Amino acid sequence: NKLRECGELLMFQLGFDSEAFGLVFTSDYKTKVLAGEEGKGTRTTVEKFLEKVLPSCTDLSFSKDKMLKVFLFTDSEITQLVKSGVLTVREAGSWWLSIPNSGKFTKYFIQGRKAVLGMVRKSKYGEVLQADLEERRTTSQVKFPMRYHVHDIVGAELVESIPTTSGTLLRFVDS
């Protein structure tokens, strides 16, 4: 929270789950956004957003009122920010802070999570040793390494992690 409050870290709502959030360093975010805006007509608006909004950004979303009155953006500038991927529509008159072109990552992340959870669920008794799971071959849908998805499902508490003499056992959690 200290890093967020002093503006070094930005927090994002990941679109697939209301309780899933992503964190990125502000400096990395600015670099990525500006690199994507190279030679585009929306660059000035995006730079204005990065200079005015990001330093004071502790919120995950922005209302139309705040964008117009506090940060002094016009409707057309807000539209440009949405088109450039810096903002994504939350609901009418409200936007989430967004990472441009992150849709592909989110898609692969969800596919991988589902595939790995399916492997655990379909194993005998809904349990599998973590080492055995990490050695398994994945389908072509899974773009990230198996270890990445195993850490994800353990961290998201979608599986129970049980230490045994044979290694860590992962048990599917019915929700």
Short mmCIF file of C-alpha atoms in Angstrom, two decimals:
data_model
loop_
_atom_site.label_atom_id
_atom_site.label_comp_id
_atom_site.label_asym_id
_atom_site.label_seq_id
_atom_site.Cartn_x
_atom_site.Cartn_y
_atom_site.Cartn_z
CA ASN A 1 0.00 0.00 0.00
CA LYS A 2 2.88 2.39 0.71
CA LEU A 3 4.18 1.98 -2.85
CA ARG A 4 0.69 2.68 -4.24
CA GLU A 5 0.24 5.75 -2.05
CA CYS A 6 3.58 7.26 -3.09
CA GLY A 7 2.79 6.58 -6.77
CA GLU A 8 5.40 3.89 -7.50
CA LEU A 9 2.88 1.08 -8.08
CA LEU A 10 -0.37 1.07 -10.03
CA MET A 11 -3.20 -1.36 -9.38
CA PHE A 12 -5.48 -2.68 -12.11
CA GLN A 13 -8.75 -4.56 -12.10
CA LEU A 14 -8.32 -7.69 -14.20
CA GLY A 15 -11.51 -8.08 -16.19
CA PHE A 16 -12.17 -11.78 -15.59
CA ASP A 17 -12.81 -11.68 -11.83
CA SER A 18 -14.04 -8.92 -9.55
CA GLU A 19 -11.43 -9.89 -6.95
CA ALA A 20 -8.48 -10.26 -9.34
CA PHE A 21 -6.04 -7.38 -9.46
CA GLY A 22 -2.75 -6.72 -11.20
CA LEU A 23 0.14 -4.56 -10.04
CA VAL A 24 2.71 -2.80 -12.21
CA PHE A 25 5.43 -0.26 -11.51
CA THR A 26 4.39 3.22 -12.64
CA SER A 27 7.66 3.72 -14.53
CA ASP A 28 7.16 0.45 -16.47
CA TYR A 29 3.56 1.42 -17.21
CA LYS A 30 4.57 4.83 -18.59
CA THR A 31 7.30 3.28 -20.76
CA LYS A 32 4.91 0.65 -22.17
CA VAL A 33 2.13 3.15 -22.86
CA LEU A 34 4.40 5.72 -24.52
CA ALA A 35 6.08 3.04 -26.67
CA GLY A 36 2.64 1.97 -27.91
CA GLU A 37 1.71 5.57 -28.73
CA GLU A 38 4.79 6.25 -30.88
CA GLY A 39 3.70 8.14 -34.01
CA LYS A 40 -0.02 8.13 -33.14
CA GLY A 41 -2.33 11.13 -33.00
CA THR A 42 -3.50 10.22 -29.49
CA ARG A 43 -0.01 10.60 -28.00
CA THR A 44 -0.56 14.17 -26.69
CA THR A 45 -3.74 13.16 -24.87
CA VAL A 46 -2.06 10.07 -23.41
CA GLU A 47 0.94 12.15 -22.25
CA LYS A 48 -1.48 14.60 -20.60
CA PHE A 49 -3.14 11.64 -18.84
CA LEU A 50 0.22 10.26 -17.67
CA GLU A 51 1.31 13.67 -16.33
CA LYS A 52 -1.97 14.81 -14.71
CA VAL A 53 -3.70 11.63 -13.58
CA LEU A 54 -1.04 9.03 -12.74
CA PRO A 55 0.87 10.96 -10.06
CA SER A 56 -2.30 11.25 -7.97
CA CYS A 57 -3.75 7.90 -9.04
CA THR A 58 -4.72 5.72 -6.08
CA ASP A 59 -8.09 4.73 -7.53
CA LEU A 60 -8.84 1.77 -9.76
CA SER A 61 -11.51 3.64 -11.68
CA PHE A 62 -12.47 7.15 -12.74
CA SER A 63 -15.88 8.77 -13.02
CA LYS A 64 -16.85 11.08 -15.87
CA ASP A 65 -17.29 13.88 -13.35
CA LYS A 66 -13.74 13.48 -12.03
CA MET A 67 -12.22 13.23 -15.52
CA LEU A 68 -14.02 16.37 -16.72
CA LYS A 69 -13.89 18.59 -13.63
CA VAL A 70 -10.78 17.53 -11.69
CA PHE A 71 -8.43 16.47 -14.50
CA LEU A 72 -10.00 18.79 -17.13
CA PHE A 73 -10.31 16.26 -19.97
CA THR A 74 -12.87 16.70 -22.76
CA ASP A 75 -15.24 13.96 -23.94
CA SER A 76 -13.20 13.49 -27.11
CA GLU A 77 -9.98 13.16 -25.09
CA ILE A 78 -11.59 10.50 -22.89
CA THR A 79 -12.62 8.65 -26.07
CA GLN A 80 -9.00 8.84 -27.28
CA LEU A 81 -7.80 7.39 -23.96
CA VAL A 82 -10.23 4.48 -24.31
CA LYS A 83 -9.14 3.89 -27.93
CA SER A 84 -5.47 3.92 -26.92
CA GLY A 85 -6.18 1.33 -24.19
CA VAL A 86 -5.23 3.48 -21.19
CA LEU A 87 -8.82 3.39 -19.95
CA THR A 88 -11.42 0.67 -20.41
CA VAL A 89 -15.16 1.11 -19.94
CA ARG A 90 -16.42 0.00 -16.53
CA GLU A 91 -20.00 1.18 -17.01
CA ALA A 92 -21.61 4.24 -18.59
CA GLY A 93 -19.67 7.29 -17.38
CA SER A 94 -17.01 5.29 -15.55
CA TRP A 95 -13.68 3.75 -16.61
CA TRP A 96 -11.06 1.36 -15.22
CA LEU A 97 -7.37 2.18 -15.47
CA SER A 98 -6.05 -0.27 -18.07
CA ILE A 99 -2.86 -1.62 -19.61
CA PRO A 100 -2.93 -1.23 -23.41
CA ASN A 101 -3.01 -4.53 -25.34
CA SER A 102 -3.34 -6.63 -22.17
CA GLY A 103 -6.30 -8.55 -23.57
CA LYS A 104 -4.14 -11.26 -25.10
CA PHE A 105 -2.34 -11.84 -21.78
CA THR A 106 -5.66 -12.07 -19.93
CA LYS A 107 -7.00 -14.53 -22.50
CA TYR A 108 -3.96 -16.83 -22.22
CA PHE A 109 -3.95 -16.49 -18.44
CA ILE A 110 -7.58 -17.61 -18.14
CA GLN A 111 -7.11 -20.48 -20.62
CA GLY A 112 -4.06 -21.72 -18.72
CA ARG A 113 -5.74 -21.45 -15.34
CA LYS A 114 -8.76 -23.42 -16.56
CA ALA A 115 -6.58 -26.11 -18.16
CA VAL A 116 -4.39 -26.61 -15.08
CA LEU A 117 -7.38 -26.60 -12.71
CA GLY A 118 -9.01 -29.17 -14.99
CA MET A 119 -5.93 -31.40 -14.67
CA VAL A 120 -6.13 -31.25 -10.87
CA ARG A 121 -9.91 -31.77 -10.83
CA LYS A 122 -9.73 -34.79 -13.18
CA SER A 123 -6.89 -36.49 -11.31
CA LYS A 124 -7.70 -39.31 -8.89
CA TYR A 125 -9.51 -37.90 -5.83
CA GLY A 126 -8.96 -34.39 -7.19
CA GLU A 127 -5.41 -34.46 -5.83
CA VAL A 128 -1.99 -34.39 -7.48
CA LEU A 129 1.59 -33.87 -6.34
CA GLN A 130 2.83 -30.42 -7.34
CA ALA A 131 6.04 -31.88 -8.83
CA ASP A 132 4.02 -34.32 -10.99
CA LEU A 133 1.70 -31.56 -12.16
CA GLU A 134 4.61 -29.29 -13.10
CA GLU A 135 6.13 -32.08 -15.23
CA ARG A 136 2.95 -32.71 -17.23
CA ARG A 137 2.66 -31.67 -20.84
CA THR A 138 0.13 -28.96 -21.55
CA THR A 139 -2.24 -28.43 -24.42
CA SER A 140 -1.49 -25.88 -27.11
CA GLN A 141 -3.95 -23.52 -25.40
CA VAL A 142 -1.57 -23.08 -22.44
CA LYS A 143 0.92 -20.40 -23.47
CA PHE A 144 2.64 -19.78 -20.12
CA PRO A 145 4.89 -22.26 -18.29
CA MET A 146 3.13 -24.83 -16.09
CA ARG A 147 4.92 -23.53 -12.97
CA TYR A 148 3.39 -20.09 -13.58
CA HIS A 149 -0.14 -21.49 -13.54
CA VAL A 150 0.58 -23.75 -10.55
CA HIS A 151 1.76 -20.72 -8.55
CA ASP A 152 -1.35 -18.86 -9.71
CA ILE A 153 -3.86 -21.50 -8.58
CA VAL A 154 -2.05 -21.96 -5.24
CA GLY A 155 -1.91 -18.18 -4.67
CA ALA A 156 -5.56 -17.72 -5.65
CA GLU A 157 -6.45 -20.51 -3.21
CA LEU A 158 -8.20 -22.51 -5.93
CA VAL A 159 -6.32 -25.57 -4.69
CA GLU A 160 -5.29 -26.55 -1.19
CA SER A 161 -1.55 -26.97 -0.70
CA ILE A 162 -0.71 -29.85 1.66
CA PRO A 163 2.88 -30.75 2.63
CA THR A 164 3.52 -34.52 2.52
CA THR A 165 6.61 -36.73 2.73
CA SER A 166 6.42 -37.16 -1.07
CA GLY A 167 6.25 -33.42 -1.71
CA THR A 168 3.51 -30.83 -1.84
CA LEU A 169 0.07 -32.23 -2.63
CA LEU A 170 -2.43 -30.00 -4.41
CA ARG A 171 -6.10 -30.72 -3.70
CA PHE A 172 -8.92 -29.19 -5.72
CA VAL A 173 -11.11 -26.93 -3.59
CA ASP A 174 -14.84 -27.10 -4.30
CA SER A 175 -16.30 -23.62 -4.13
#
